[in-house]
Amino acid sequence: MRIPLDPRFHGEPTRVSTSRGARVLPRQRFWLRVAEPLPHDALLRSRALTYASDLFPLSTAPHTGPPELLRRWSPPAKGSSYAEAMPASRRTARQTDLLERLVALLTAEGFASFTLDELTERLRCSKTTLYQLADSRQELVREAVKHYFREATKSVEKQVAIVSEPSDRVVVYLNAVAAELKPLSRQFLDDMARFEPAREVYEANTRIAAGRLRQLITEGVAAGAFRDVHAAFVGEVVAATMQEIQRGEISTRTGLTDSEAYAELASLIVHAVSP
């Protein structure tokens, strides 16, 4: 029986701290989740726990380690998404192309109604080829969502990086987020809201997007471009509004498109924090 494990570090991994020259205790704290519930088998559970306890002993030791290991599980950089922080599998060019075509299909039409047979027919590939991306239909969907947000984050940050004025950076960030989310169909968003593994990725990205905006506002305050506002509160307001936009609630109540709603949100935030 194969049980995929999904570790999430609680705080900065030890090897990352030591690579910066920090002196830390040789211990590691992380959450560990299985993709499926473990059977009620005491022997199997004890074996799983034994295996899990041996995941990071070498990296927990106080040494720097090779750079490629440090990069693999480093915590998210400021402004990055959870999807970007998760390590992408090493794929061939063909597998990457297949994943991108899968993302395009699911974001355009949703995924709840698709069977594996239908996916293989639409993507013109075999189940064996599709299973090289993930071990199950559920994991395929989650991998597609992660890939979409990973690439979207890269695009957004590239646009923010070329702008220096604090108010412009806030506007560019929110408009770039709107542009990246615009291709997502309502069916895909509804399916994602109902499917917990995909929803978790989306919600994590929304939280980090709010944190990124909070960082941009804090930088603006420090530079004297913004009033001394409560950046964390502004971030929470933005996160709540972003969630309502994506659920279609803003469009229903106001008639605004998602892009128009993001433009209004950007204008509102900049005017609220300006001196």
PDB file of C-alpha atoms in Angstrom:
ATOM      1  CA  MET A   1       0.000   0.000   0.000  1.00  0.00           C
ATOM      2  CA  ARG A   2       1.406   3.387  -1.007  1.00  0.00           C
ATOM      3  CA  ILE A   3       0.492   6.396   1.161  1.00  0.00           C
ATOM      4  CA  PRO A   4       1.701   9.768  -0.207  1.00  0.00           C
ATOM      5  CA  LEU A   5       2.910  12.042   2.591  1.00  0.00           C
ATOM      6  CA  ASP A   6       2.658  15.839   2.516  1.00  0.00           C
ATOM      7  CA  PRO A   7       4.986  17.537   5.057  1.00  0.00           C
ATOM      8  CA  ARG A   8       4.576  21.235   5.865  1.00  0.00           C
ATOM      9  CA  PHE A   9       7.286  22.926   7.925  1.00  0.00           C
ATOM     10  CA  HIS A  10       6.210  24.856  11.021  1.00  0.00           C
ATOM     11  CA  GLY A  11       8.577  27.782  10.851  1.00  0.00           C
ATOM     12  CA  GLU A  12      11.888  27.898   9.022  1.00  0.00           C
ATOM     13  CA  PRO A  13      13.536  24.523   8.324  1.00  0.00           C
ATOM     14  CA  THR A  14      16.695  23.940  10.353  1.00  0.00           C
ATOM     15  CA  ARG A  15      18.944  23.592   7.309  1.00  0.00           C
ATOM     16  CA  VAL A  16      17.751  26.957   5.990  1.00  0.00           C
ATOM     17  CA  SER A  17      18.552  28.624   9.321  1.00  0.00           C
ATOM     18  CA  THR A  18      22.015  27.069   9.467  1.00  0.00           C
ATOM     19  CA  SER A  19      22.701  28.061   5.853  1.00  0.00           C
ATOM     20  CA  ARG A  20      22.286  31.687   6.986  1.00  0.00           C
ATOM     21  CA  GLY A  21      24.820  31.135   9.746  1.00  0.00           C
ATOM     22  CA  ALA A  22      22.183  31.109  12.493  1.00  0.00           C
ATOM     23  CA  ARG A  23      22.777  28.975  15.587  1.00  0.00           C
ATOM     24  CA  VAL A  24      19.702  26.826  16.180  1.00  0.00           C
ATOM     25  CA  LEU A  25      18.843  23.717  18.142  1.00  0.00           C
ATOM     26  CA  PRO A  26      19.096  20.482  16.106  1.00  0.00           C
ATOM     27  CA  ARG A  27      15.360  19.845  15.956  1.00  0.00           C
ATOM     28  CA  GLN A  28      12.671  20.065  13.309  1.00  0.00           C
ATOM     29  CA  ARG A  29       8.970  20.884  13.587  1.00  0.00           C
ATOM     30  CA  PHE A  30       6.578  20.094  10.773  1.00  0.00           C
ATOM     31  CA  TRP A  31       3.015  19.045  10.086  1.00  0.00           C
ATOM     32  CA  LEU A  32       2.516  15.767   8.263  1.00  0.00           C
ATOM     33  CA  ARG A  33      -0.613  14.861   6.349  1.00  0.00           C
ATOM     34  CA  VAL A  34      -1.512  11.757   4.349  1.00  0.00           C
ATOM     35  CA  ALA A  35      -3.412  12.031   1.080  1.00  0.00           C
ATOM     36  CA  GLU A  36      -5.945   9.429   2.236  1.00  0.00           C
ATOM     37  CA  PRO A  37      -7.118   8.305   5.710  1.00  0.00           C
ATOM     38  CA  LEU A  38      -4.980   5.552   7.187  1.00  0.00           C
ATOM     39  CA  PRO A  39      -6.780   2.232   7.684  1.00  0.00           C
ATOM     40  CA  HIS A  40      -7.542   1.248  11.284  1.00  0.00           C
ATOM     41  CA  ASP A  41      -4.584  -1.097  11.384  1.00  0.00           C
ATOM     42  CA  ALA A  42      -2.298  -0.610  14.389  1.00  0.00           C
ATOM     43  CA  LEU A  43       0.694  -2.222  12.691  1.00  0.00           C
ATOM     44  CA  LEU A  44       0.314  -0.153   9.533  1.00  0.00           C
ATOM     45  CA  ARG A  45      -0.041   3.061  11.536  1.00  0.00           C
ATOM     46  CA  SER A  46       3.022   2.327  13.637  1.00  0.00           C
ATOM     47  CA  ARG A  47       5.010   1.635  10.475  1.00  0.00           C
ATOM     48  CA  ALA A  48       3.816   4.891   8.927  1.00  0.00           C
ATOM     49  CA  LEU A  49       4.829   6.824  12.053  1.00  0.00           C
ATOM     50  CA  THR A  50       8.224   5.117  12.107  1.00  0.00           C
ATOM     51  CA  TYR A  51       8.784   6.023   8.473  1.00  0.00           C
ATOM     52  CA  ALA A  52       7.679   9.631   9.029  1.00  0.00           C
ATOM     53  CA  SER A  53      10.047  10.035  11.986  1.00  0.00           C
ATOM     54  CA  ASP A  54      12.956   9.285   9.659  1.00  0.00           C
ATOM     55  CA  LEU A  55      12.116  11.887   7.017  1.00  0.00           C
ATOM     56  CA  PHE A  56      14.431  14.749   8.052  1.00  0.00           C
ATOM     57  CA  PRO A  57      17.091  13.564  10.525  1.00  0.00           C
ATOM     58  CA  LEU A  58      20.028  14.497   8.273  1.00  0.00           C
ATOM     59  CA  SER A  59      18.698  17.942   7.420  1.00  0.00           C
ATOM     60  CA  THR A  60      17.938  18.587  11.102  1.00  0.00           C
ATOM     61  CA  ALA A  61      21.601  18.250  12.019  1.00  0.00           C
ATOM     62  CA  PRO A  62      23.377  21.638  12.375  1.00  0.00           C
ATOM     63  CA  HIS A  63      25.133  21.770   9.030  1.00  0.00           C
ATOM     64  CA  THR A  64      24.574  23.735   5.871  1.00  0.00           C
ATOM     65  CA  GLY A  65      24.024  20.914   3.390  1.00  0.00           C
ATOM     66  CA  PRO A  66      24.158  21.120  -0.395  1.00  0.00           C
ATOM     67  CA  PRO A  67      22.412  24.133  -1.958  1.00  0.00           C
ATOM     68  CA  GLU A  68      20.001  21.993  -3.963  1.00  0.00           C
ATOM     69  CA  LEU A  69      18.566  20.560  -0.733  1.00  0.00           C
ATOM     70  CA  LEU A  70      18.214  24.018   0.754  1.00  0.00           C
ATOM     71  CA  ARG A  71      16.267  25.188  -2.261  1.00  0.00           C
ATOM     72  CA  ARG A  72      13.994  22.150  -2.350  1.00  0.00           C
ATOM     73  CA  TRP A  73      12.124  22.779   0.885  1.00  0.00           C
ATOM     74  CA  SER A  74      12.912  26.378   1.723  1.00  0.00           C
ATOM     75  CA  PRO A  75       9.959  28.320   3.131  1.00  0.00           C
ATOM     76  CA  PRO A  76       8.097  30.717   0.804  1.00  0.00           C
ATOM     77  CA  ALA A  77       9.911  33.927  -0.020  1.00  0.00           C
ATOM     78  CA  LYS A  78       8.012  37.105   0.669  1.00  0.00           C
ATOM     79  CA  GLY A  79       5.442  37.549  -2.040  1.00  0.00           C
ATOM     80  CA  SER A  80       5.539  33.936  -3.174  1.00  0.00           C
ATOM     81  CA  SER A  81       2.579  31.615  -3.037  1.00  0.00           C
ATOM     82  CA  TYR A  82       2.281  28.302  -1.284  1.00  0.00           C
ATOM     83  CA  ALA A  83       2.028  26.679  -4.698  1.00  0.00           C
ATOM     84  CA  GLU A  84       5.336  28.251  -5.701  1.00  0.00           C
ATOM     85  CA  ALA A  85       6.983  27.151  -2.468  1.00  0.00           C
ATOM     86  CA  MET A  86       6.033  23.520  -3.004  1.00  0.00           C
ATOM     87  CA  PRO A  87       8.697  21.751  -5.058  1.00  0.00           C
ATOM     88  CA  ALA A  88       7.637  21.053  -8.623  1.00  0.00           C
ATOM     89  CA  SER A  89       8.319  17.514  -9.748  1.00  0.00           C
ATOM     90  CA  ARG A  90      11.124  17.051 -12.217  1.00  0.00           C
ATOM     91  CA  ARG A  91       9.225  16.558 -15.446  1.00  0.00           C
ATOM     92  CA  THR A  92      10.144  15.943 -19.028  1.00  0.00           C
ATOM     93  CA  ALA A  93       9.185  18.516 -21.659  1.00  0.00           C
ATOM     94  CA  ARG A  94       6.342  16.220 -22.718  1.00  0.00           C
ATOM     95  CA  GLN A  95       5.016  15.943 -19.157  1.00  0.00           C
ATOM     96  CA  THR A  96       5.197  19.709 -18.681  1.00  0.00           C
ATOM     97  CA  ASP A  97       3.280  20.230 -21.911  1.00  0.00           C
ATOM     98  CA  LEU A  98       0.660  17.707 -20.776  1.00  0.00           C
ATOM     99  CA  LEU A  99       0.292  19.432 -17.403  1.00  0.00           C
ATOM    100  CA  GLU A 100      -0.147  22.821 -19.046  1.00  0.00           C
ATOM    101  CA  ARG A 101      -2.807  21.424 -21.391  1.00  0.00           C
ATOM    102  CA  LEU A 102      -4.532  19.842 -18.383  1.00  0.00           C
ATOM    103  CA  VAL A 103      -4.496  23.202 -16.578  1.00  0.00           C
ATOM    104  CA  ALA A 104      -5.941  24.957 -19.648  1.00  0.00           C
ATOM    105  CA  LEU A 105      -8.731  22.390 -19.916  1.00  0.00           C
ATOM    106  CA  LEU A 106      -9.697  22.404 -16.246  1.00  0.00           C
ATOM    107  CA  THR A 107      -9.558  26.178 -15.804  1.00  0.00           C
ATOM    108  CA  ALA A 108     -11.797  26.632 -18.855  1.00  0.00           C
ATOM    109  CA  GLU A 109     -14.376  23.932 -18.113  1.00  0.00           C
ATOM    110  CA  GLY A 110     -14.021  22.933 -14.467  1.00  0.00           C
ATOM    111  CA  PHE A 111     -13.123  19.468 -13.259  1.00  0.00           C
ATOM    112  CA  ALA A 112     -15.923  17.993 -11.157  1.00  0.00           C
ATOM    113  CA  SER A 113     -17.678  16.331 -14.086  1.00  0.00           C
ATOM    114  CA  PHE A 114     -14.591  14.920 -15.788  1.00  0.00           C
ATOM    115  CA  THR A 115     -13.720  11.236 -15.537  1.00  0.00           C
ATOM    116  CA  LEU A 116     -10.203   9.952 -16.185  1.00  0.00           C
ATOM    117  CA  ASP A 117     -11.394   8.412 -19.450  1.00  0.00           C
ATOM    118  CA  GLU A 118     -12.744  11.778 -20.573  1.00  0.00           C
ATOM    119  CA  LEU A 119      -9.517  13.529 -19.590  1.00  0.00           C
ATOM    120  CA  THR A 120      -7.369  11.086 -21.549  1.00  0.00           C
ATOM    121  CA  GLU A 121      -9.644  11.496 -24.566  1.00  0.00           C
ATOM    122  CA  ARG A 122      -9.580  15.292 -24.450  1.00  0.00           C
ATOM    123  CA  LEU A 123      -5.832  15.428 -23.806  1.00  0.00           C
ATOM    124  CA  ARG A 124      -5.092  12.646 -26.310  1.00  0.00           C
ATOM    125  CA  CYS A 125      -2.945  10.629 -23.961  1.00  0.00           C
ATOM    126  CA  SER A 126      -3.075   7.324 -22.095  1.00  0.00           C
ATOM    127  CA  LYS A 127      -3.956   6.865 -18.437  1.00  0.00           C
ATOM    128  CA  THR A 128      -0.401   5.694 -17.857  1.00  0.00           C
ATOM    129  CA  THR A 129       0.929   8.991 -19.212  1.00  0.00           C
ATOM    130  CA  LEU A 130      -1.547  10.965 -17.117  1.00  0.00           C
ATOM    131  CA  TYR A 131      -0.606   9.034 -13.979  1.00  0.00           C
ATOM    132  CA  GLN A 132       2.992  10.148 -14.451  1.00  0.00           C
ATOM    133  CA  LEU A 133       1.817  13.577 -13.291  1.00  0.00           C
ATOM    134  CA  ALA A 134       0.006  12.324 -10.178  1.00  0.00           C
ATOM    135  CA  ASP A 135      -1.256   9.111  -8.594  1.00  0.00           C
ATOM    136  CA  SER A 136      -5.005   9.744  -8.748  1.00  0.00           C
ATOM    137  CA  ARG A 137      -7.660  11.973 -10.287  1.00  0.00           C
ATOM    138  CA  GLN A 138      -7.801  13.997  -7.057  1.00  0.00           C
ATOM    139  CA  GLU A 139      -4.042  14.518  -7.052  1.00  0.00           C
ATOM    140  CA  LEU A 140      -4.145  15.478 -10.730  1.00  0.00           C
ATOM    141  CA  VAL A 141      -6.585  18.259  -9.933  1.00  0.00           C
ATOM    142  CA  ARG A 142      -4.511  19.452  -6.987  1.00  0.00           C
ATOM    143  CA  GLU A 143      -1.330  19.400  -9.079  1.00  0.00           C
ATOM    144  CA  ALA A 144      -3.045  21.413 -11.809  1.00  0.00           C
ATOM    145  CA  VAL A 145      -4.240  24.032  -9.313  1.00  0.00           C
ATOM    146  CA  LYS A 146      -0.769  24.278  -7.757  1.00  0.00           C
ATOM    147  CA  HIS A 147       0.812  24.687 -11.184  1.00  0.00           C
ATOM    148  CA  TYR A 148      -1.617  27.435 -12.171  1.00  0.00           C
ATOM    149  CA  PHE A 149      -1.009  29.486  -9.030  1.00  0.00           C
ATOM    150  CA  ARG A 150       2.744  28.896  -9.172  1.00  0.00           C
ATOM    151  CA  GLU A 151       2.954  30.316 -12.674  1.00  0.00           C
ATOM    152  CA  ALA A 152       0.504  33.131 -11.872  1.00  0.00           C
ATOM    153  CA  THR A 153       2.623  34.226  -8.900  1.00  0.00           C
ATOM    154  CA  LYS A 154       5.744  34.384 -11.035  1.00  0.00           C
ATOM    155  CA  SER A 155       3.952  36.574 -13.572  1.00  0.00           C
ATOM    156  CA  VAL A 156       2.547  38.928 -10.919  1.00  0.00           C
ATOM    157  CA  GLU A 157       5.893  39.393  -9.190  1.00  0.00           C
ATOM    158  CA  LYS A 158       7.661  40.138 -12.481  1.00  0.00           C
ATOM    159  CA  GLN A 159       5.253  43.016 -13.058  1.00  0.00           C
ATOM    160  CA  VAL A 160       5.642  44.381  -9.526  1.00  0.00           C
ATOM    161  CA  ALA A 161       9.441  44.183  -9.727  1.00  0.00           C
ATOM    162  CA  ILE A 162       9.668  46.782 -12.491  1.00  0.00           C
ATOM    163  CA  VAL A 163       7.673  49.409 -10.540  1.00  0.00           C
ATOM    164  CA  SER A 164       9.218  51.504  -7.758  1.00  0.00           C
ATOM    165  CA  GLU A 165       6.531  53.983  -6.639  1.00  0.00           C
ATOM    166  CA  PRO A 166       4.705  52.480  -3.594  1.00  0.00           C
ATOM    167  CA  SER A 167       1.201  53.429  -4.745  1.00  0.00           C
ATOM    168  CA  ASP A 168       1.908  52.131  -8.239  1.00  0.00           C
ATOM    169  CA  ARG A 169       3.182  48.838  -6.814  1.00  0.00           C
ATOM    170  CA  VAL A 170      -0.109  48.302  -4.974  1.00  0.00           C
ATOM    171  CA  VAL A 171      -2.148  49.060  -8.092  1.00  0.00           C
ATOM    172  CA  VAL A 172       0.080  46.933 -10.332  1.00  0.00           C
ATOM    173  CA  TYR A 173      -0.067  44.033  -7.868  1.00  0.00           C
ATOM    174  CA  LEU A 174      -3.863  43.942  -7.623  1.00  0.00           C
ATOM    175  CA  ASN A 175      -4.361  44.504 -11.355  1.00  0.00           C
ATOM    176  CA  ALA A 176      -1.854  41.756 -12.136  1.00  0.00           C
ATOM    177  CA  VAL A 177      -3.663  39.376  -9.783  1.00  0.00           C
ATOM    178  CA  ALA A 178      -6.936  40.249 -11.540  1.00  0.00           C
ATOM    179  CA  ALA A 179      -5.386  39.561 -14.944  1.00  0.00           C
ATOM    180  CA  GLU A 180      -4.037  36.178 -13.823  1.00  0.00           C
ATOM    181  CA  LEU A 181      -7.375  35.112 -12.366  1.00  0.00           C
ATOM    182  CA  LYS A 182      -9.438  36.367 -15.291  1.00  0.00           C
ATOM    183  CA  PRO A 183      -9.039  33.144 -17.388  1.00  0.00           C
ATOM    184  CA  LEU A 184     -10.539  31.021 -14.590  1.00  0.00           C
ATOM    185  CA  SER A 185     -14.077  30.020 -15.534  1.00  0.00           C
ATOM    186  CA  ARG A 186     -16.911  30.270 -13.027  1.00  0.00           C
ATOM    187  CA  GLN A 187     -17.300  26.485 -13.248  1.00  0.00           C
ATOM    188  CA  PHE A 188     -13.656  25.985 -12.282  1.00  0.00           C
ATOM    189  CA  LEU A 189     -13.973  28.399  -9.358  1.00  0.00           C
ATOM    190  CA  ASP A 190     -17.145  26.679  -8.154  1.00  0.00           C
ATOM    191  CA  ASP A 191     -15.545  23.237  -8.447  1.00  0.00           C
ATOM    192  CA  MET A 192     -12.450  24.470  -6.609  1.00  0.00           C
ATOM    193  CA  ALA A 193     -14.606  25.847  -3.787  1.00  0.00           C
ATOM    194  CA  ARG A 194     -16.256  22.444  -3.329  1.00  0.00           C
ATOM    195  CA  PHE A 195     -13.092  20.308  -3.592  1.00  0.00           C
ATOM    196  CA  GLU A 196     -11.069  20.611  -0.386  1.00  0.00           C
ATOM    197  CA  PRO A 197      -7.535  19.827  -1.705  1.00  0.00           C
ATOM    198  CA  ALA A 198      -7.898  22.459  -4.445  1.00  0.00           C
ATOM    199  CA  ARG A 199      -9.625  24.907  -2.117  1.00  0.00           C
ATOM    200  CA  GLU A 200      -6.758  24.638   0.358  1.00  0.00           C
ATOM    201  CA  VAL A 201      -4.256  25.690  -2.317  1.00  0.00           C
ATOM    202  CA  TYR A 202      -6.455  28.579  -3.400  1.00  0.00           C
ATOM    203  CA  GLU A 203      -7.082  29.771   0.157  1.00  0.00           C
ATOM    204  CA  ALA A 204      -3.375  29.569   0.987  1.00  0.00           C
ATOM    205  CA  ASN A 205      -2.595  31.707  -2.054  1.00  0.00           C
ATOM    206  CA  THR A 206      -5.257  34.223  -1.080  1.00  0.00           C
ATOM    207  CA  ARG A 207      -3.796  34.524   2.436  1.00  0.00           C
ATOM    208  CA  ILE A 208      -0.302  34.998   1.091  1.00  0.00           C
ATOM    209  CA  ALA A 209      -1.540  37.522  -1.473  1.00  0.00           C
ATOM    210  CA  ALA A 210      -3.030  39.509   1.397  1.00  0.00           C
ATOM    211  CA  GLY A 211       0.291  39.214   3.206  1.00  0.00           C
ATOM    212  CA  ARG A 212       2.124  40.435   0.132  1.00  0.00           C
ATOM    213  CA  LEU A 213      -0.152  43.466  -0.086  1.00  0.00           C
ATOM    214  CA  ARG A 214       0.427  44.087   3.620  1.00  0.00           C
ATOM    215  CA  GLN A 215       4.159  44.067   2.899  1.00  0.00           C
ATOM    216  CA  LEU A 216       3.739  46.562   0.039  1.00  0.00           C
ATOM    217  CA  ILE A 217       1.744  48.882   2.299  1.00  0.00           C
ATOM    218  CA  THR A 218       4.272  48.571   5.126  1.00  0.00           C
ATOM    219  CA  GLU A 219       7.049  49.489   2.696  1.00  0.00           C
ATOM    220  CA  GLY A 220       5.013  52.490   1.533  1.00  0.00           C
ATOM    221  CA  VAL A 221       4.505  53.650   5.113  1.00  0.00           C
ATOM    222  CA  ALA A 222       8.230  53.312   5.831  1.00  0.00           C
ATOM    223  CA  ALA A 223       9.023  55.351   2.702  1.00  0.00           C
ATOM    224  CA  GLY A 224       6.607  58.108   3.773  1.00  0.00           C
ATOM    225  CA  ALA A 225       4.357  57.526   0.743  1.00  0.00           C
ATOM    226  CA  PHE A 226       1.423  56.197   2.829  1.00  0.00           C
ATOM    227  CA  ARG A 227      -0.210  57.186   6.094  1.00  0.00           C
ATOM    228  CA  ASP A 228       0.714  55.120   9.150  1.00  0.00           C
ATOM    229  CA  VAL A 229      -2.180  52.692   8.735  1.00  0.00           C
ATOM    230  CA  HIS A 230      -2.661  49.249  10.287  1.00  0.00           C
ATOM    231  CA  ALA A 231      -1.221  47.215   7.423  1.00  0.00           C
ATOM    232  CA  ALA A 232      -2.409  43.877   8.836  1.00  0.00           C
ATOM    233  CA  PHE A 233      -5.994  45.100   8.983  1.00  0.00           C
ATOM    234  CA  VAL A 234      -5.814  46.393   5.411  1.00  0.00           C
ATOM    235  CA  GLY A 235      -4.479  42.998   4.340  1.00  0.00           C
ATOM    236  CA  GLU A 236      -7.400  41.208   5.995  1.00  0.00           C
ATOM    237  CA  VAL A 237      -9.908  43.512   4.291  1.00  0.00           C
ATOM    238  CA  VAL A 238      -8.273  42.827   0.936  1.00  0.00           C
ATOM    239  CA  ALA A 239      -8.254  39.054   1.531  1.00  0.00           C
ATOM    240  CA  ALA A 240     -11.966  39.036   2.419  1.00  0.00           C
ATOM    241  CA  THR A 241     -12.810  41.124  -0.650  1.00  0.00           C
ATOM    242  CA  MET A 242     -10.690  38.906  -2.910  1.00  0.00           C
ATOM    243  CA  GLN A 243     -12.566  35.837  -1.685  1.00  0.00           C
ATOM    244  CA  GLU A 244     -15.919  37.481  -2.384  1.00  0.00           C
ATOM    245  CA  ILE A 245     -14.781  38.474  -5.867  1.00  0.00           C
ATOM    246  CA  GLN A 246     -13.701  34.932  -6.666  1.00  0.00           C
ATOM    247  CA  ARG A 247     -16.931  33.431  -5.321  1.00  0.00           C
ATOM    248  CA  GLY A 248     -18.869  35.706  -7.669  1.00  0.00           C
ATOM    249  CA  GLU A 249     -20.595  37.527  -4.822  1.00  0.00           C
ATOM    250  CA  ILE A 250     -19.281  40.979  -5.772  1.00  0.00           C
ATOM    251  CA  SER A 251     -20.380  40.504  -9.380  1.00  0.00           C
ATOM    252  CA  THR A 252     -23.849  39.391  -8.295  1.00  0.00           C
ATOM    253  CA  ARG A 253     -24.365  42.321  -5.947  1.00  0.00           C
ATOM    254  CA  THR A 254     -22.717  45.098  -7.990  1.00  0.00           C
ATOM    255  CA  GLY A 255     -22.688  43.990 -11.613  1.00  0.00           C
ATOM    256  CA  LEU A 256     -18.920  44.538 -11.812  1.00  0.00           C
ATOM    257  CA  THR A 257     -16.729  42.038 -13.626  1.00  0.00           C
ATOM    258  CA  ASP A 258     -13.897  40.516 -11.611  1.00  0.00           C
ATOM    259  CA  SER A 259     -11.344  42.734 -13.376  1.00  0.00           C
ATOM    260  CA  GLU A 260     -13.430  45.849 -12.711  1.00  0.00           C
ATOM    261  CA  ALA A 261     -13.822  44.844  -9.069  1.00  0.00           C
ATOM    262  CA  TYR A 262     -10.047  44.467  -8.664  1.00  0.00           C
ATOM    263  CA  ALA A 263      -9.497  47.866 -10.279  1.00  0.00           C
ATOM    264  CA  GLU A 264     -11.964  49.417  -7.814  1.00  0.00           C
ATOM    265  CA  LEU A 265     -10.274  47.611  -4.919  1.00  0.00           C
ATOM    266  CA  ALA A 266      -6.869  48.924  -5.989  1.00  0.00           C
ATOM    267  CA  SER A 267      -8.198  52.485  -6.214  1.00  0.00           C
ATOM    268  CA  LEU A 268      -9.923  52.158  -2.847  1.00  0.00           C
ATOM    269  CA  ILE A 269      -6.811  50.885  -1.063  1.00  0.00           C
ATOM    270  CA  VAL A 270      -4.469  53.486  -2.565  1.00  0.00           C
ATOM    271  CA  HIS A 271      -6.810  56.371  -1.669  1.00  0.00           C
ATOM    272  CA  ALA A 272      -7.372  54.965   1.816  1.00  0.00           C
ATOM    273  CA  VAL A 273      -3.671  54.835   2.668  1.00  0.00           C
ATOM    274  CA  SER A 274      -2.494  57.943   0.830  1.00  0.00           C
ATOM    275  CA  PRO A 275      -1.581  60.957   3.024  1.00  0.00           C
TER     276      PRO A 275
END
